[in-house]
Structure formats: structure tokens, C-alpha cells
Amino acid sequence: MDSFRELVVEKLGVPVPTFHTRWLMGQLVVLSRALNFSSVELLIDGLREESAGSDLWSEVAHAITVHETHWLRNAAALKTAVRSFGSDVAQLRILSLGCAYGQEAYSAYLVARQYQPEASISVVGVDLSAICVENARRGLFRITDDFEALLPLLREEDGFAEGECYQFSEAIRGRVTFCQGNLMDPYVAKQGA
């Protein structure tokens, strides 16, 4: 597992803590099966041959970084926070740390817009993984069970569904932006300020 951790740091620049070893191995087993590798070792060998921007690395980045992110994950806390500002807020800026593929950042925008309809709202998502940030910027998501919870918050101009995917509009993607970096870097931390 140490060699895999080193490979992830080398290719993606994402450190994987040792306390995640059991969970990480489970993710890799599931991913190996889904991608038709007969073992985790063969998956890792395949990753060594691929560039960081490949589809295979995108799948791995998603599997090891997005496990805790889903639509409206912190909706109750966000609603409480947004409402606490009162109804006369002119500008509301939200920072989504460890934004992964952007579900939480887009959710935050939609919830804030619902409860502060007159405010100018912007959300900045920051993640260490360039692959995650690139995917978040696309604003293209599979319509999953938890995505269905967003439907009451969406307006016609927010985007469109096509097949099994939903594409956020340029207008929404202009309000929900993403940057890649380590939050320990003072320059990156200021991006959300």
C-alpha cells in the first residue's frame, strides 16, 4: 500500500493518510473489479503506465477522494447558517474546503440562493486534487438518487438534463468556481477570501 500512496502523490499530488489503509484497500478492490482488473496489484501496475489525466486515474481519484461528498451533504447546517444572516444580506461568499468533484459547492450555492434570493452569492471550492477540480469545473454530473434532492432547488436556467447526466449552465459555473491547491499554502487559502 505504501507504493500506491507514493504513486498517488507522484501522479496526483494527493497525500493518502495511513489511517485510511483499510478503507483505501476496500476502494481499490471494488474499483479493480469494476474496471476488470483481476487484482489490485494489476490495477496499480496499470496506473504506473498511465498519465495523471487519463480516464483510469480519474476513476481512481474519484474513488479515493470523493467518498464523503454527496449532494446536500450539509444542507441543514448550511440552511441554518444562511438564515442566521437575516434577510438583508447584499453579498454572500461561501468557501468549500476539500470540494472534491463539486457536489457540496454547487449544493451550497443552490441552498444559499433559496434562502437569500436577493443576495449576490458566490462559492469557491478548493481541493488538493487537480483531477477533482477539473471535474468540478465541468459542472457535469450523473443524475443519482441523491441528486434528485436538488430538483426542487433547480431553476430552468440552471442547466439541463441529458440522458443520465445534468450539466450546470455557464451562469451557475460562473458563481461556483474552483481552484486547485493545498490549503496550507497562504496564497491558496486567500483565494476564498
mmCIF file of C-alpha atoms in Angstrom:
data_model
loop_
_atom_site.group_PDB
_atom_site.id
_atom_site.type_symbol
_atom_site.label_atom_id
_atom_site.label_comp_id
_atom_site.label_asym_id
_atom_site.label_seq_id
_atom_site.Cartn_x
_atom_site.Cartn_y
_atom_site.Cartn_z
ATOM 1 C CA MET A 1 0.000 0.000 0.000
ATOM 2 C CA ASP A 2 2.948 2.348 0.585
ATOM 3 C CA SER A 3 3.957 2.083 -3.079
ATOM 4 C CA PHE A 4 0.403 3.022 -4.097
ATOM 5 C CA ARG A 5 0.463 6.020 -1.753
ATOM 6 C CA GLU A 6 3.758 7.154 -3.300
ATOM 7 C CA LEU A 7 2.303 6.711 -6.790
ATOM 8 C CA VAL A 8 -0.758 8.825 -5.904
ATOM 9 C CA VAL A 9 1.473 11.587 -4.558
ATOM 10 C CA GLU A 10 3.696 11.410 -7.651
ATOM 11 C CA LYS A 11 0.864 11.422 -10.198
ATOM 12 C CA LEU A 12 -1.864 13.422 -8.454
ATOM 13 C CA GLY A 13 -0.047 15.314 -5.723
ATOM 14 C CA VAL A 14 -2.570 13.966 -3.208
ATOM 15 C CA PRO A 15 -1.301 12.503 0.072
ATOM 16 C CA VAL A 16 -3.224 9.489 1.363
ATOM 17 C CA PRO A 17 -3.066 9.188 5.169
ATOM 18 C CA THR A 18 -2.017 5.838 6.618
ATOM 19 C CA PHE A 19 -5.115 5.695 8.830
ATOM 20 C CA HIS A 20 -7.164 5.241 5.623
ATOM 21 C CA THR A 21 -5.392 1.979 4.718
ATOM 22 C CA ARG A 22 -8.277 -0.435 5.309
ATOM 23 C CA TRP A 23 -10.812 1.859 3.636
ATOM 24 C CA LEU A 24 -8.417 2.544 0.744
ATOM 25 C CA MET A 25 -7.856 -1.151 0.118
ATOM 26 C CA GLY A 26 -11.623 -1.676 0.017
ATOM 27 C CA GLN A 27 -11.999 1.120 -2.532
ATOM 28 C CA LEU A 28 -9.242 -0.362 -4.702
ATOM 29 C CA VAL A 29 -10.770 -3.862 -4.576
ATOM 30 C CA VAL A 30 -14.139 -2.517 -5.715
ATOM 31 C CA LEU A 31 -12.503 -0.387 -8.409
ATOM 32 C CA SER A 32 -10.353 -3.296 -9.654
ATOM 33 C CA ARG A 33 -13.444 -5.430 -10.123
ATOM 34 C CA ALA A 34 -15.427 -2.625 -11.771
ATOM 35 C CA LEU A 35 -12.606 -1.915 -14.228
ATOM 36 C CA ASN A 36 -11.961 -5.617 -14.973
ATOM 37 C CA PHE A 37 -8.564 -5.903 -13.305
ATOM 38 C CA SER A 38 -8.072 -9.329 -11.754
ATOM 39 C CA SER A 39 -6.278 -7.848 -8.731
ATOM 40 C CA VAL A 40 -5.440 -4.589 -7.001
ATOM 41 C CA GLU A 41 -1.777 -5.151 -7.905
ATOM 42 C CA LEU A 42 -2.648 -5.246 -11.623
ATOM 43 C CA LEU A 43 -4.687 -2.049 -11.239
ATOM 44 C CA ILE A 44 -1.701 -0.345 -9.611
ATOM 45 C CA ASP A 45 0.614 -1.631 -12.371
ATOM 46 C CA GLY A 46 -1.811 -0.197 -14.936
ATOM 47 C CA LEU A 47 -1.777 3.161 -13.159
ATOM 48 C CA ARG A 48 2.019 3.345 -13.354
ATOM 49 C CA GLU A 49 1.716 3.294 -17.151
ATOM 50 C CA GLU A 50 -0.995 5.965 -17.364
ATOM 51 C CA SER A 51 -0.705 9.749 -17.298
ATOM 52 C CA ALA A 52 -2.381 11.612 -14.431
ATOM 53 C CA GLY A 53 -5.117 12.927 -16.747
ATOM 54 C CA SER A 54 -6.181 9.521 -18.045
ATOM 55 C CA ASP A 55 -9.639 8.044 -17.535
ATOM 56 C CA LEU A 56 -8.142 5.372 -15.290
ATOM 57 C CA TRP A 57 -6.576 7.970 -12.984
ATOM 58 C CA SER A 58 -9.838 9.924 -12.988
ATOM 59 C CA GLU A 59 -11.654 6.815 -11.749
ATOM 60 C CA VAL A 60 -9.035 6.269 -9.039
ATOM 61 C CA ALA A 61 -9.071 9.923 -7.969
ATOM 62 C CA HIS A 62 -12.836 9.772 -7.661
ATOM 63 C CA ALA A 63 -12.711 6.523 -5.672
ATOM 64 C CA ILE A 64 -10.128 7.770 -3.169
ATOM 65 C CA THR A 65 -11.226 11.394 -2.738
ATOM 66 C CA VAL A 66 -14.964 11.721 -3.269
ATOM 67 C CA HIS A 67 -16.190 9.108 -0.816
ATOM 68 C CA GLU A 68 -17.546 11.678 1.644
ATOM 69 C CA THR A 69 -19.109 14.105 -0.811
ATOM 70 C CA HIS A 70 -22.681 13.982 -1.993
ATOM 71 C CA TRP A 71 -25.481 16.383 -2.861
ATOM 72 C CA LEU A 72 -26.865 18.422 0.034
ATOM 73 C CA ARG A 73 -24.485 16.685 2.468
ATOM 74 C CA ASN A 74 -24.532 19.620 4.907
ATOM 75 C CA ALA A 75 -27.857 21.142 3.865
ATOM 76 C CA ALA A 76 -29.341 21.516 7.351
ATOM 77 C CA ALA A 77 -26.261 23.254 8.760
ATOM 78 C CA LEU A 78 -25.966 25.440 5.669
ATOM 79 C CA LYS A 79 -29.637 26.467 5.830
ATOM 80 C CA THR A 80 -29.189 27.447 9.477
ATOM 81 C CA ALA A 81 -26.032 29.434 8.726
ATOM 82 C CA VAL A 82 -27.503 31.238 5.699
ATOM 83 C CA ARG A 83 -30.713 32.096 7.539
ATOM 84 C CA SER A 84 -28.753 33.470 10.504
ATOM 85 C CA PHE A 85 -27.556 36.399 8.369
ATOM 86 C CA GLY A 86 -31.090 37.750 8.164
ATOM 87 C CA SER A 87 -32.900 38.780 5.010
ATOM 88 C CA ASP A 88 -30.954 41.905 4.049
ATOM 89 C CA VAL A 89 -27.629 40.345 3.048
ATOM 90 C CA ALA A 90 -26.212 42.002 -0.071
ATOM 91 C CA GLN A 91 -23.330 39.603 -0.666
ATOM 92 C CA LEU A 92 -22.729 36.047 0.498
ATOM 93 C CA ARG A 93 -19.444 34.233 -0.143
ATOM 94 C CA ILE A 94 -19.032 30.556 0.688
ATOM 95 C CA LEU A 95 -15.802 28.534 0.773
ATOM 96 C CA SER A 96 -15.995 24.768 0.200
ATOM 97 C CA LEU A 97 -12.817 23.147 1.518
ATOM 98 C CA GLY A 98 -11.854 19.771 0.129
ATOM 99 C CA CYS A 99 -14.507 20.273 -2.551
ATOM 100 C CA ALA A 100 -13.785 17.006 -4.410
ATOM 101 C CA TYR A 101 -15.948 16.923 -7.576
ATOM 102 C CA GLY A 102 -18.003 19.932 -6.503
ATOM 103 C CA GLN A 103 -21.266 18.454 -5.250
ATOM 104 C CA GLU A 104 -21.029 20.304 -1.949
ATOM 105 C CA ALA A 105 -20.075 23.620 -3.588
ATOM 106 C CA TYR A 106 -22.963 23.517 -6.081
ATOM 107 C CA SER A 107 -25.333 22.398 -3.298
ATOM 108 C CA ALA A 108 -24.180 25.316 -1.132
ATOM 109 C CA TYR A 109 -24.912 27.780 -3.926
ATOM 110 C CA LEU A 110 -28.415 26.416 -4.519
ATOM 111 C CA VAL A 111 -29.322 26.341 -0.828
ATOM 112 C CA ALA A 112 -27.934 29.844 -0.256
ATOM 113 C CA ARG A 113 -29.859 31.152 -3.271
ATOM 114 C CA GLN A 114 -33.069 29.651 -1.910
ATOM 115 C CA TYR A 115 -32.708 31.347 1.464
ATOM 116 C CA GLN A 116 -31.025 34.577 0.320
ATOM 117 C CA PRO A 117 -32.679 35.248 -3.064
ATOM 118 C CA GLU A 118 -31.694 38.932 -3.119
ATOM 119 C CA ALA A 119 -28.028 38.383 -2.254
ATOM 120 C CA SER A 120 -25.152 38.175 -4.688
ATOM 121 C CA ILE A 121 -23.849 34.677 -3.936
ATOM 122 C CA SER A 122 -20.516 33.157 -4.875
ATOM 123 C CA VAL A 123 -18.917 29.871 -3.879
ATOM 124 C CA VAL A 124 -15.242 28.925 -4.162
ATOM 125 C CA GLY A 125 -14.291 25.272 -3.960
ATOM 126 C CA VAL A 126 -10.691 24.300 -3.190
ATOM 127 C CA ASP A 127 -9.196 20.835 -3.475
ATOM 128 C CA LEU A 128 -5.704 19.374 -3.499
ATOM 129 C CA SER A 129 -6.508 17.128 -6.472
ATOM 130 C CA ALA A 130 -6.226 18.747 -9.899
ATOM 131 C CA ILE A 131 -8.387 15.947 -11.347
ATOM 132 C CA CYS A 132 -11.172 16.664 -8.846
ATOM 133 C CA VAL A 133 -11.027 20.401 -9.566
ATOM 134 C CA GLU A 134 -11.074 19.824 -13.322
ATOM 135 C CA ASN A 135 -14.174 17.636 -12.988
ATOM 136 C CA ALA A 136 -15.863 20.120 -10.636
ATOM 137 C CA ARG A 137 -15.293 22.953 -13.114
ATOM 138 C CA ARG A 138 -17.102 20.995 -15.821
ATOM 139 C CA GLY A 139 -20.289 21.052 -13.770
ATOM 140 C CA LEU A 140 -21.410 17.795 -15.370
ATOM 141 C CA PHE A 141 -22.839 15.157 -13.042
ATOM 142 C CA ARG A 142 -24.607 11.828 -13.215
ATOM 143 C CA ILE A 143 -28.182 12.042 -12.020
ATOM 144 C CA THR A 144 -28.032 9.813 -8.960
ATOM 145 C CA ASP A 145 -30.516 9.169 -6.173
ATOM 146 C CA ASP A 146 -29.063 11.935 -4.023
ATOM 147 C CA PHE A 147 -29.079 14.364 -6.998
ATOM 148 C CA GLU A 148 -32.870 14.036 -7.052
ATOM 149 C CA ALA A 149 -32.944 16.029 -3.779
ATOM 150 C CA LEU A 150 -31.634 19.056 -5.725
ATOM 151 C CA LEU A 151 -34.562 19.128 -8.139
ATOM 152 C CA PRO A 152 -36.752 21.446 -6.008
ATOM 153 C CA LEU A 153 -33.840 23.928 -5.844
ATOM 154 C CA LEU A 154 -33.100 23.980 -9.577
ATOM 155 C CA ARG A 155 -34.479 26.551 -11.991
ATOM 156 C CA GLU A 156 -34.846 26.054 -15.717
ATOM 157 C CA GLU A 157 -31.898 28.368 -16.463
ATOM 158 C CA ASP A 158 -29.580 26.468 -14.075
ATOM 159 C CA GLY A 159 -28.736 23.790 -16.615
ATOM 160 C CA PHE A 160 -30.196 20.823 -18.399
ATOM 161 C CA ALA A 161 -30.531 17.067 -18.133
ATOM 162 C CA GLU A 162 -29.294 14.950 -20.986
ATOM 163 C CA GLY A 163 -29.676 11.222 -20.615
ATOM 164 C CA GLU A 164 -28.301 10.227 -17.218
ATOM 165 C CA CYS A 165 -26.353 13.477 -16.735
ATOM 166 C CA TYR A 166 -27.063 17.025 -15.625
ATOM 167 C CA GLN A 167 -24.994 19.939 -16.960
ATOM 168 C CA PHE A 168 -24.909 23.136 -14.895
ATOM 169 C CA SER A 169 -25.165 26.297 -17.001
ATOM 170 C CA GLU A 170 -22.311 28.748 -17.541
ATOM 171 C CA ALA A 171 -24.156 31.204 -15.294
ATOM 172 C CA ILE A 172 -24.064 28.773 -12.358
ATOM 173 C CA ARG A 173 -20.462 27.772 -13.118
ATOM 174 C CA GLY A 174 -19.602 31.478 -13.022
ATOM 175 C CA ARG A 175 -20.963 31.685 -9.458
ATOM 176 C CA VAL A 176 -19.403 28.399 -8.299
ATOM 177 C CA THR A 177 -15.692 28.417 -9.077
ATOM 178 C CA PHE A 178 -12.871 26.062 -8.187
ATOM 179 C CA CYS A 179 -9.139 26.253 -7.591
ATOM 180 C CA GLN A 180 -6.573 23.560 -7.024
ATOM 181 C CA GLY A 181 -4.140 23.780 -4.178
ATOM 182 C CA ASN A 182 -3.051 22.930 -0.681
ATOM 183 C CA LEU A 183 -4.975 24.899 1.933
ATOM 184 C CA MET A 184 -1.783 25.119 3.980
ATOM 185 C CA ASP A 185 -0.409 27.416 1.255
ATOM 186 C CA PRO A 186 -1.318 31.014 2.261
ATOM 187 C CA TYR A 187 -1.829 32.017 -1.404
ATOM 188 C CA VAL A 188 -4.378 29.240 -1.956
ATOM 189 C CA ALA A 189 -6.164 29.983 1.320
ATOM 190 C CA LYS A 190 -6.605 33.625 0.191
ATOM 191 C CA GLN A 191 -8.444 32.527 -2.985
ATOM 192 C CA GLY A 192 -11.611 32.109 -0.956
ATOM 193 C CA ALA A 193 -11.157 35.369 0.953
#
